[in-house]
Amino acid sequence: MAEDRSMFVEFFGDYPMIRVLDFLMENSVFDYSKKDISRNADVSWNTLGTFWANIEETGVVVYTRKVGKAGMYKINTASPIVKQLMELDKKLVKNSLENVGREKQKIKAMAMLCCITHGFVEPVGSLCAIQSSWL
């Protein structure tokens, strides 16, 4: 599961509350039972119970409705806390994408240099066979 971690979890650490917040933020349109939240965030039911009251009392999650015997909850996108967390998550993703772009540019430059050094470049600026295979 480590390879599936979001930027939010990578930044704050792989802790149960962080995984729950991450799951709810990524699925902010839908409401879920606590059992579904526990399962989807990969947090045990008992662990969820240790902090659930806190995130509900602070308004991070809100009760939406009842389905059968299960109460349904979702992230409270109107909460100032949640707004800040979601903004931070967007900035983390943007920063990561910018870093990927910079790394790709470095690889492209190194590949072009390698192609020029080994005489593989046809017209200036085109991709040689080696460079194409690196990208």
PDB file of C-alpha atoms in Angstrom:
ATOM      1  CA  MET A   1       0.000   0.000   0.000  1.00  0.00           C
ATOM      2  CA  ALA A   2       2.989   2.326   0.410  1.00  0.00           C
ATOM      3  CA  GLU A   3       3.113   2.947  -3.350  1.00  0.00           C
ATOM      4  CA  ASP A   4      -0.539   4.070  -3.280  1.00  0.00           C
ATOM      5  CA  ARG A   5       0.046   6.817  -0.708  1.00  0.00           C
ATOM      6  CA  SER A   6      -1.147  10.279  -1.601  1.00  0.00           C
ATOM      7  CA  MET A   7       0.972  13.400  -1.322  1.00  0.00           C
ATOM      8  CA  PHE A   8      -1.078  14.334   1.757  1.00  0.00           C
ATOM      9  CA  VAL A   9      -0.160  11.085   3.535  1.00  0.00           C
ATOM     10  CA  GLU A  10       3.450  11.316   2.367  1.00  0.00           C
ATOM     11  CA  PHE A  11       3.724  14.834   3.810  1.00  0.00           C
ATOM     12  CA  PHE A  12       1.945  14.327   7.156  1.00  0.00           C
ATOM     13  CA  GLY A  13       2.940  10.704   7.719  1.00  0.00           C
ATOM     14  CA  ASP A  14       1.097   7.420   7.488  1.00  0.00           C
ATOM     15  CA  TYR A  15      -1.088   7.792  10.590  1.00  0.00           C
ATOM     16  CA  PRO A  16      -4.683   6.567  10.978  1.00  0.00           C
ATOM     17  CA  MET A  17      -6.249  10.032  11.297  1.00  0.00           C
ATOM     18  CA  ILE A  18      -4.288  11.273   8.284  1.00  0.00           C
ATOM     19  CA  ARG A  19      -5.450   8.278   6.220  1.00  0.00           C
ATOM     20  CA  VAL A  20      -9.071   8.941   7.235  1.00  0.00           C
ATOM     21  CA  LEU A  21      -8.827  12.642   6.364  1.00  0.00           C
ATOM     22  CA  ASP A  22      -7.120  11.790   3.078  1.00  0.00           C
ATOM     23  CA  PHE A  23      -9.824   9.289   2.137  1.00  0.00           C
ATOM     24  CA  LEU A  24     -12.614  11.713   2.997  1.00  0.00           C
ATOM     25  CA  MET A  25     -10.985  14.622   1.142  1.00  0.00           C
ATOM     26  CA  GLU A  26     -10.424  12.509  -1.973  1.00  0.00           C
ATOM     27  CA  ASN A  27     -14.065  11.413  -1.859  1.00  0.00           C
ATOM     28  CA  SER A  28     -15.646  14.641  -0.643  1.00  0.00           C
ATOM     29  CA  VAL A  29     -18.720  14.315  -2.860  1.00  0.00           C
ATOM     30  CA  PHE A  30     -19.917  11.108  -1.203  1.00  0.00           C
ATOM     31  CA  ASP A  31     -21.002  10.181   2.290  1.00  0.00           C
ATOM     32  CA  TYR A  32     -19.915   6.986   4.025  1.00  0.00           C
ATOM     33  CA  SER A  33     -20.705   4.968   7.110  1.00  0.00           C
ATOM     34  CA  LYS A  34     -17.983   4.810   9.747  1.00  0.00           C
ATOM     35  CA  LYS A  35     -17.509   1.146   8.812  1.00  0.00           C
ATOM     36  CA  ASP A  36     -16.877   2.103   5.163  1.00  0.00           C
ATOM     37  CA  ILE A  37     -14.536   4.916   6.205  1.00  0.00           C
ATOM     38  CA  SER A  38     -12.624   2.511   8.430  1.00  0.00           C
ATOM     39  CA  ARG A  39     -12.296  -0.070   5.650  1.00  0.00           C
ATOM     40  CA  ASN A  40     -11.419   2.367   2.846  1.00  0.00           C
ATOM     41  CA  ALA A  41      -8.873   4.283   4.922  1.00  0.00           C
ATOM     42  CA  ASP A  42      -7.314   1.011   6.122  1.00  0.00           C
ATOM     43  CA  VAL A  43      -7.881   1.924   9.776  1.00  0.00           C
ATOM     44  CA  SER A  44      -9.256  -0.514  12.345  1.00  0.00           C
ATOM     45  CA  TRP A  45     -12.695   0.148  13.785  1.00  0.00           C
ATOM     46  CA  ASN A  46     -11.249   0.527  17.306  1.00  0.00           C
ATOM     47  CA  THR A  47      -8.597   2.999  16.136  1.00  0.00           C
ATOM     48  CA  LEU A  48     -11.203   5.052  14.277  1.00  0.00           C
ATOM     49  CA  GLY A  49     -13.175   5.217  17.516  1.00  0.00           C
ATOM     50  CA  THR A  50     -10.228   6.788  19.362  1.00  0.00           C
ATOM     51  CA  PHE A  51     -10.352  10.007  17.327  1.00  0.00           C
ATOM     52  CA  TRP A  52     -13.758  10.053  15.612  1.00  0.00           C
ATOM     53  CA  ALA A  53     -15.486  12.158  18.279  1.00  0.00           C
ATOM     54  CA  ASN A  54     -12.724  14.762  17.979  1.00  0.00           C
ATOM     55  CA  ILE A  55     -13.006  15.197  14.206  1.00  0.00           C
ATOM     56  CA  GLU A  56     -16.795  15.258  14.455  1.00  0.00           C
ATOM     57  CA  GLU A  57     -16.844  17.810  17.313  1.00  0.00           C
ATOM     58  CA  THR A  58     -14.416  20.117  15.499  1.00  0.00           C
ATOM     59  CA  GLY A  59     -16.653  20.074  12.436  1.00  0.00           C
ATOM     60  CA  VAL A  60     -14.168  18.315  10.163  1.00  0.00           C
ATOM     61  CA  VAL A  61     -16.783  15.660   9.381  1.00  0.00           C
ATOM     62  CA  VAL A  62     -20.548  16.046   9.398  1.00  0.00           C
ATOM     63  CA  TYR A  63     -23.417  13.622   9.785  1.00  0.00           C
ATOM     64  CA  THR A  64     -25.455  13.588   6.581  1.00  0.00           C
ATOM     65  CA  ARG A  65     -28.191  10.973   6.917  1.00  0.00           C
ATOM     66  CA  LYS A  66     -29.113   7.513   8.134  1.00  0.00           C
ATOM     67  CA  VAL A  67     -29.154   4.473   5.857  1.00  0.00           C
ATOM     68  CA  GLY A  68     -30.709   1.531   7.665  1.00  0.00           C
ATOM     69  CA  LYS A  69     -28.949   1.496  11.032  1.00  0.00           C
ATOM     70  CA  ALA A  70     -25.788   3.196   9.775  1.00  0.00           C
ATOM     71  CA  GLY A  71     -25.122   6.895  10.168  1.00  0.00           C
ATOM     72  CA  MET A  72     -23.531   8.439   7.103  1.00  0.00           C
ATOM     73  CA  TYR A  73     -20.758  11.039   7.244  1.00  0.00           C
ATOM     74  CA  LYS A  74     -18.721  13.143   4.877  1.00  0.00           C
ATOM     75  CA  ILE A  75     -15.959  15.718   5.060  1.00  0.00           C
ATOM     76  CA  ASN A  76     -17.278  19.186   5.884  1.00  0.00           C
ATOM     77  CA  THR A  77     -16.012  21.254   2.959  1.00  0.00           C
ATOM     78  CA  ALA A  78     -17.505  24.379   4.559  1.00  0.00           C
ATOM     79  CA  SER A  79     -15.195  24.055   7.576  1.00  0.00           C
ATOM     80  CA  PRO A  80     -12.254  26.508   7.627  1.00  0.00           C
ATOM     81  CA  ILE A  81     -10.022  23.672   8.853  1.00  0.00           C
ATOM     82  CA  VAL A  82     -10.994  21.440   5.937  1.00  0.00           C
ATOM     83  CA  LYS A  83     -10.618  24.301   3.461  1.00  0.00           C
ATOM     84  CA  GLN A  84      -7.041  24.843   4.660  1.00  0.00           C
ATOM     85  CA  LEU A  85      -6.261  21.111   4.523  1.00  0.00           C
ATOM     86  CA  MET A  86      -7.646  20.839   0.988  1.00  0.00           C
ATOM     87  CA  GLU A  87      -5.692  23.910  -0.106  1.00  0.00           C
ATOM     88  CA  LEU A  88      -2.520  22.422   1.361  1.00  0.00           C
ATOM     89  CA  ASP A  89      -3.231  19.131  -0.419  1.00  0.00           C
ATOM     90  CA  LYS A  90      -3.566  21.003  -3.743  1.00  0.00           C
ATOM     91  CA  LYS A  91      -0.287  22.812  -3.115  1.00  0.00           C
ATOM     92  CA  LEU A  92       1.480  19.542  -2.292  1.00  0.00           C
ATOM     93  CA  VAL A  93       0.250  17.991  -5.541  1.00  0.00           C
ATOM     94  CA  LYS A  94       1.196  21.098  -7.537  1.00  0.00           C
ATOM     95  CA  ASN A  95       4.669  21.124  -5.988  1.00  0.00           C
ATOM     96  CA  SER A  96       5.108  17.437  -6.766  1.00  0.00           C
ATOM     97  CA  LEU A  97       4.072  17.958 -10.397  1.00  0.00           C
ATOM     98  CA  GLU A  98       6.482  20.871 -10.737  1.00  0.00           C
ATOM     99  CA  ASN A  99       9.280  18.686  -9.353  1.00  0.00           C
ATOM    100  CA  VAL A 100       8.409  15.934 -11.826  1.00  0.00           C
ATOM    101  CA  GLY A 101       8.518  18.501 -14.641  1.00  0.00           C
ATOM    102  CA  ARG A 102      11.942  19.713 -13.529  1.00  0.00           C
ATOM    103  CA  GLU A 103      13.234  16.145 -13.314  1.00  0.00           C
ATOM    104  CA  LYS A 104      11.911  15.409 -16.802  1.00  0.00           C
ATOM    105  CA  GLN A 105      13.696  18.509 -18.140  1.00  0.00           C
ATOM    106  CA  LYS A 106      16.953  17.365 -16.495  1.00  0.00           C
ATOM    107  CA  ILE A 107      16.608  13.911 -18.035  1.00  0.00           C
ATOM    108  CA  LYS A 108      15.852  15.453 -21.429  1.00  0.00           C
ATOM    109  CA  ALA A 109      18.938  17.672 -21.213  1.00  0.00           C
ATOM    110  CA  MET A 110      21.141  14.752 -20.137  1.00  0.00           C
ATOM    111  CA  ALA A 111      19.761  12.592 -22.931  1.00  0.00           C
ATOM    112  CA  MET A 112      20.330  15.330 -25.517  1.00  0.00           C
ATOM    113  CA  LEU A 113      23.902  15.771 -24.286  1.00  0.00           C
ATOM    114  CA  CYS A 114      24.452  12.017 -24.507  1.00  0.00           C
ATOM    115  CA  CYS A 115      23.010  11.923 -28.027  1.00  0.00           C
ATOM    116  CA  ILE A 116      25.184  14.839 -29.158  1.00  0.00           C
ATOM    117  CA  THR A 117      28.264  13.301 -27.544  1.00  0.00           C
ATOM    118  CA  HIS A 118      27.705   9.998 -29.339  1.00  0.00           C
ATOM    119  CA  GLY A 119      26.669  11.574 -32.646  1.00  0.00           C
ATOM    120  CA  PHE A 120      23.078  10.293 -32.625  1.00  0.00           C
ATOM    121  CA  VAL A 121      21.312  13.612 -33.217  1.00  0.00           C
ATOM    122  CA  GLU A 122      19.982  14.209 -36.710  1.00  0.00           C
ATOM    123  CA  PRO A 123      18.519  17.746 -36.907  1.00  0.00           C
ATOM    124  CA  VAL A 124      19.004  19.989 -33.866  1.00  0.00           C
ATOM    125  CA  GLY A 125      16.226  19.609 -31.321  1.00  0.00           C
ATOM    126  CA  SER A 126      14.903  16.252 -32.491  1.00  0.00           C
ATOM    127  CA  LEU A 127      14.857  13.214 -30.268  1.00  0.00           C
ATOM    128  CA  CYS A 128      17.474  10.594 -30.912  1.00  0.00           C
ATOM    129  CA  ALA A 129      16.802   6.889 -30.341  1.00  0.00           C
ATOM    130  CA  ILE A 130      18.495   6.900 -26.927  1.00  0.00           C
ATOM    131  CA  GLN A 131      16.653   9.993 -25.725  1.00  0.00           C
ATOM    132  CA  SER A 132      13.298   8.640 -26.895  1.00  0.00           C
ATOM    133  CA  SER A 133      13.821   5.445 -24.942  1.00  0.00           C
ATOM    134  CA  TRP A 134      14.599   7.425 -21.754  1.00  0.00           C
ATOM    135  CA  LEU A 135      11.358   9.435 -21.854  1.00  0.00           C
TER     136      LEU A 135
END
